[in-house]
Structures are given as structure tokens and as C-alpha cells.
Amino acid sequence: MENVQEVLRAILSEQLGELAGVLSVHEMGVFPAACLRGQLGLPGNADARRVLNFRDKYLQKSLLPSDVRRARCRYLPVGTPYEEAAVDLGTPFVVKPATGAGSQRTSVVRSPEEYARALKPFSGRSDVEVVAESFIDAPEIYLDGIWQHGALQWSSLSKYHKSPLSAVQSNVLAAYVLDRRQCPEFFARMEAMARRVLAPLEAPDCVFHMEAFQQADGLTFGECAVRLPGALSPRVNQLTYGVDLIDLEIALALGETPEPPYGHRTPDRFHGYLLLRRPRVGTLTQEDFERAFSFDELHYSAGPDARVGPYGSVGRAVVSDPDASGLGDTIDAIARFNETGDARGSLSLT
């Protein structure tokens, strides 16, 4: 998808006539989309250089103001020994694609043997293909928002049940929307970080997704993307706040100029999602989930022919609660039930 020449040739070969716009909802298509807009004279952000500020993890962290705390990050040129990275970053450290997405090909490295295994999925033909970062062991949160006219226009703060990296390995990917009234200072700090990140990185008018680590002594920046948030985040934001991020992203790609304010209503229920997977032991059915919990939305099919999606998912669920804290407990219980197939941790929701 990131081979711009191939994408452009494919489009030109179809002789599609007049095009209205181009949009990618996947991280790997954000850079090609900007290039295509420039080549085909389409509306929306066509500045490919600025897009790289949000695609390359080393470039992004190196361009941030000094007061934005983040992990130390460096490229791993071909042949970089384990000892060099370990001395530079400390151990453990994280190896990941410089322009990756969704924690794919990401590994926590604690030894030379793990380092060798972490590098195997890469081509070994580029000095800027792989980065290493200092490891941060802390809960992860994220801010989904709208950046327009050089300012933060709207945002929603959510918390992951467990890190996306753990979901790549074996756990359920899940997250839920937090309540501004319960932690106003927390929201303020995340929104301040977004302003300190998006402005110096020259963000275009966009929907964005920014992740951070929630440490005892404050927030540490993770990364920021100028695209729709992944998984079911657009859905739970729409259900909670009435803000349709997908419609807004389409409008920006078509050259339209939607104007704030967006979704400033006080939610009466907060929503979260889970990407359900096969349990580690035994089997589960949709009926098993429905007997153990109440859902706003549920689809689960773990048969032998089931299509396996991102993070090993074979289903998805949306749940809600008037109390965001109670919603977090519900997410924990459903995830535990899904991972173990054990109904003893379940609870009934009304």
C-alpha cells in the first residue's frame, strides 16, 4: 500500500475519469493518499513531507518540543549490534517498524537472542526501516480529536484495557471512553499535549489519534497519527458524543469545510468496545457471551471458517454504562471471559 508508484499506476490504468477525492482509513495509506492528491489535483492535504512527521516514529519524536516527554528513539541501521542499542536506550527496549501501525512487528527486547528474533521480519535492506525506543511500562490512553484551523476543536479521551502490543500477542484489544467530569485535569493535560504535538508537527486539518502513557509522575507521549482512529473507536465516539469522525474525514477529503463546534453535549452513557477473539482454551459462542453479559452491539463467530481480523479478532462488541468507571470494570470482565472462556468472572449489566 505504501508503494506510491504502484498505487498511482493502478489508478491511472483504470481510466476512472473525474475523481472527487482520495481517502485512506488505514495508517499505511496516509502517505500515498497525500501524494495522489498532489499528482491528481485532488482536494485535501497534499503535503507528503508533513505527512511523514506523522508516519516516521523517529522523525516525529525528534521534531517535538523539548518539554514534551517521550521515549528515546533511534533508527537501527542494518548491522546495528544489540549492545549498541542496549547502551543507548537501556534494557528492555522496543523494536518496531519506523512507519508501522497497530503494533505489528513490534517486540520488547531483553537479550541478544530476542533482538535477533525481533529483526527477522524486516528486509534488512534499509537503514531507516527499523527504530528502537526505550521501553515504558505504563497503562496506555489515547485522545481522538479534530484539528482544524491550527487549533484543537474537539477531543475524546479513552483508555485501553491492555496495551495494543499485548493484544497482538494474545490478549483482547479493548478500550472505553472516559468521563471528563471525573478527571478534568487529566483531560486538560492530554489536550495540552495534543496542542504541543500537532502544532509543531504542522498538522493539516484532520481527524487525529494520539497515544500516551499514563505514568505516576505524569504523561509520556507515545505517538500521533493524522487519520481516523482504529478498531471501533469511531463508533463508540459517535455513540457517546454524537460526533461522526468518519463523515468528517470524508468531508475533508472532498475539500468541504465543516465548521466547529462539534459534539459538546454531555454524554448520558459512555461506550467501549472489544475486538473478541477465540479463547486460549476451549470454545465460545455468541450465545455464551449473551448469557453472561448485556451488550449494545455484539457479533461473534469463532467457527473453523471464521475470518480472522486485526488482533486475532473473530468478533466485536460494544458496551455502555452511565458511569465510565463501571464501564471499565465491565470491559475487564468481558475481556477476561473471552481470553479464558471462564464465566466465573462475568457480571450482568442492565
XYZ file of C-alpha atoms in Angstrom, residues 47-297:
251
model
C 1.792 17.860 1.606
C 3.572 14.499 1.695
C 6.527 15.920 3.613
C 4.327 16.977 6.509
C 2.600 13.616 6.475
C 5.958 11.983 7.214
C 6.005 13.884 10.512
C 3.134 11.614 11.483
C 4.352 8.407 9.837
C 8.014 8.080 10.789
C 8.397 7.463 14.514
C 11.948 8.803 14.722
C 11.150 11.954 12.756
C 8.068 12.585 14.863
C 9.799 12.317 18.226
C 12.855 14.255 17.066
C 10.705 17.216 15.961
C 8.736 17.608 19.195
C 9.422 20.470 21.615
C 11.775 19.572 24.465
C 9.005 19.909 27.070
C 7.006 17.039 25.543
C 8.231 13.953 27.385
C 8.633 10.895 25.149
C 10.601 7.687 24.810
C 14.141 7.916 23.467
C 14.063 6.794 19.843
C 16.694 5.969 17.227
C 16.971 4.233 13.886
C 18.576 0.803 13.772
C 20.785 0.878 10.656
C 21.490 -2.530 9.130
C 24.031 -4.364 11.254
C 23.499 -2.380 14.473
C 24.601 -4.707 17.307
C 22.379 -5.402 20.298
C 24.955 -3.955 22.679
C 24.897 -0.554 20.958
C 21.113 -0.229 21.216
C 21.099 -1.514 24.794
C 23.690 1.030 25.921
C 21.900 3.830 24.098
C 18.353 3.040 25.265
C 18.717 0.803 28.306
C 17.049 -2.580 28.648
C 14.493 -3.653 27.875
C 13.864 -1.644 24.717
C 11.297 -1.857 21.920
C 11.984 -2.711 18.267
C 9.353 -1.667 15.726
C 8.913 -0.516 12.112
C 9.761 3.151 11.638
C 6.488 3.589 9.739
C 4.452 0.757 11.204
C 0.899 0.597 12.514
C -1.134 -1.328 15.063
C 1.868 -2.710 16.991
C 2.596 -5.134 14.148
C 6.200 -6.435 14.039
C 6.785 -4.772 17.429
C 8.809 -6.564 20.100
C 10.101 -5.886 23.595
C 13.763 -6.896 23.593
C 15.682 -8.054 26.668
C 18.557 -10.086 25.216
C 20.676 -10.552 22.078
C 18.555 -13.588 21.173
C 15.306 -11.600 21.398
C 16.945 -8.809 19.392
C 17.795 -11.209 16.570
C 14.227 -12.561 16.533
C 12.766 -9.039 16.552
C 14.741 -8.085 13.436
C 13.823 -11.182 11.409
C 10.527 -9.820 9.982
C 12.340 -6.873 8.371
C 14.003 -6.747 4.963
C 17.452 -5.754 6.236
C 17.911 -3.516 3.177
C 17.357 -0.052 4.682
C 18.992 1.958 7.434
C 15.706 3.740 8.178
C 13.353 0.752 8.149
C 13.515 -0.043 11.875
C 13.554 2.028 15.045
C 14.272 1.189 18.657
C 12.720 3.018 21.589
C 13.218 2.996 25.324
C 10.572 0.788 26.959
C 7.800 2.410 29.006
C 5.819 0.085 31.266
C 2.617 2.009 31.950
C -1.092 1.997 31.020
C -1.884 3.488 27.613
C -4.529 6.092 26.860
C -5.420 7.933 23.685
C -7.005 11.147 22.506
C -9.146 11.082 19.371
C -9.846 14.538 18.074
C -10.385 17.113 15.367
C -7.614 19.580 14.487
C -8.770 22.416 12.292
C -7.628 25.975 11.557
C -4.454 25.301 13.529
C -6.317 24.538 16.758
C -7.850 21.669 18.719
C -11.588 21.801 18.017
C -12.876 18.644 19.708
C -11.488 15.640 21.555
C -12.437 12.411 23.289
C -10.206 10.608 25.779
C -10.180 6.801 26.041
C -8.238 4.147 27.924
C -7.010 0.814 26.602
C -7.909 -2.271 28.618
C -4.401 -3.574 27.900
C -1.719 -2.326 25.539
C -2.157 -2.906 21.788
C 1.168 -4.763 21.877
C -0.248 -7.327 24.316
C -3.310 -7.643 22.060
C -1.064 -8.515 19.103
C 0.374 -11.353 21.173
C -2.695 -12.953 22.799
C -4.964 -10.544 24.684
C -8.222 -8.879 23.704
C -7.938 -5.355 22.296
C -10.460 -3.224 24.140
C -10.912 0.401 25.123
C -13.522 2.693 26.620
C -14.354 6.403 26.658
C -13.508 8.315 29.847
C -15.684 10.919 31.579
C -14.325 14.468 31.572
C -16.304 15.237 34.751
C -14.488 12.506 36.690
C -10.958 13.623 35.730
C -10.967 17.168 34.307
C -7.258 17.803 34.996
C -6.347 14.605 33.180
C -8.301 15.714 30.111
C -6.667 19.130 30.263
C -3.161 17.627 30.302
C -3.881 15.387 27.317
C -5.396 18.243 25.339
C -2.410 20.455 26.189
C -0.093 17.695 24.952
C -2.068 17.454 21.704
C -1.576 21.162 21.087
C 2.155 20.873 21.842
C 2.407 17.963 19.373
C 0.136 18.861 16.465
C 1.188 22.492 16.020
C 4.984 21.996 15.730
C 4.471 18.914 13.537
C 2.423 21.116 11.166
C -0.719 19.003 11.254
C -3.210 19.683 8.455
C -6.937 19.976 9.100
C -7.608 16.396 10.132
C -9.011 13.769 12.405
C -6.166 12.580 14.623
C -5.322 9.782 17.048
C -2.703 10.451 19.768
C -1.474 7.856 22.265
C 0.279 8.437 25.582
C 1.489 6.511 28.613
C -0.106 7.236 31.976
C 2.828 7.200 34.419
C 2.743 8.034 38.121
C 4.639 11.297 37.619
C 2.774 12.464 34.517
C 2.074 11.702 30.870
C 4.602 10.473 28.323
C 3.876 10.939 24.640
C 3.586 7.750 22.597
C 2.764 8.641 19.000
C 0.285 10.606 16.906
C -1.369 9.826 13.566
C -3.383 12.082 11.246
C -6.099 9.610 10.351
C -9.230 8.023 11.749
C -8.663 6.113 14.989
C -8.584 2.366 14.565
C -10.797 -0.525 15.649
C -14.247 0.624 16.851
C -13.161 3.986 18.250
C -15.150 5.998 15.675
C -18.253 4.004 16.567
C -18.007 4.466 20.350
C -17.226 8.169 19.935
C -20.309 8.595 17.784
C -22.495 6.713 20.264
C -21.130 8.672 23.229
C -20.869 12.189 21.810
C -22.833 12.162 18.559
C -19.680 13.088 16.603
C -19.230 11.167 13.345
C -15.482 11.184 12.714
C -15.889 9.124 9.549
C -18.207 11.699 7.977
C -15.801 14.468 8.933
C -12.820 12.631 7.442
C -14.732 12.131 4.181
C -15.733 15.794 4.107
C -12.126 16.947 4.499
C -11.015 14.568 1.738
C -13.659 16.051 -0.589
C -12.472 19.589 0.079
C -15.501 20.530 2.151
C -15.121 22.862 5.132
C -17.091 21.558 8.109
C -17.029 24.081 10.902
C -16.894 23.698 14.674
C -18.229 23.424 17.300
C -18.547 19.651 17.325
C -20.300 17.417 19.849
C -20.205 19.407 23.062
C -23.181 17.618 24.599
C -22.746 15.901 27.971
C -22.966 12.133 27.411
C -25.695 10.208 29.219
C -23.869 6.910 28.591
C -20.230 6.109 27.913
C -19.271 3.430 25.412
C -16.444 0.994 24.934
C -15.526 -1.740 22.501
C -13.811 -5.119 22.406
C -12.332 -6.999 19.453
C -13.258 -10.521 20.524
C -11.032 -13.477 19.758
C -11.008 -17.227 20.265
C -10.337 -18.170 23.906
C -6.971 -19.651 24.817
C -8.677 -22.872 25.931
C -11.958 -24.362 24.729
C -14.583 -22.613 22.646
C -17.122 -19.828 22.997
C -20.264 -18.943 21.052
C -22.227 -15.732 20.695
C -24.852 -17.284 22.973
C -22.218 -17.785 25.697
C -21.451 -14.068 25.632
C -25.134 -13.124 25.618
C -25.855 -15.327 28.644
C -23.008 -13.793 30.641
C -23.290 -10.103 29.713
C -25.511 -7.441 28.190
C -24.299 -5.715 25.017
C -25.259 -2.718 22.933
C -23.834 -4.500 19.896
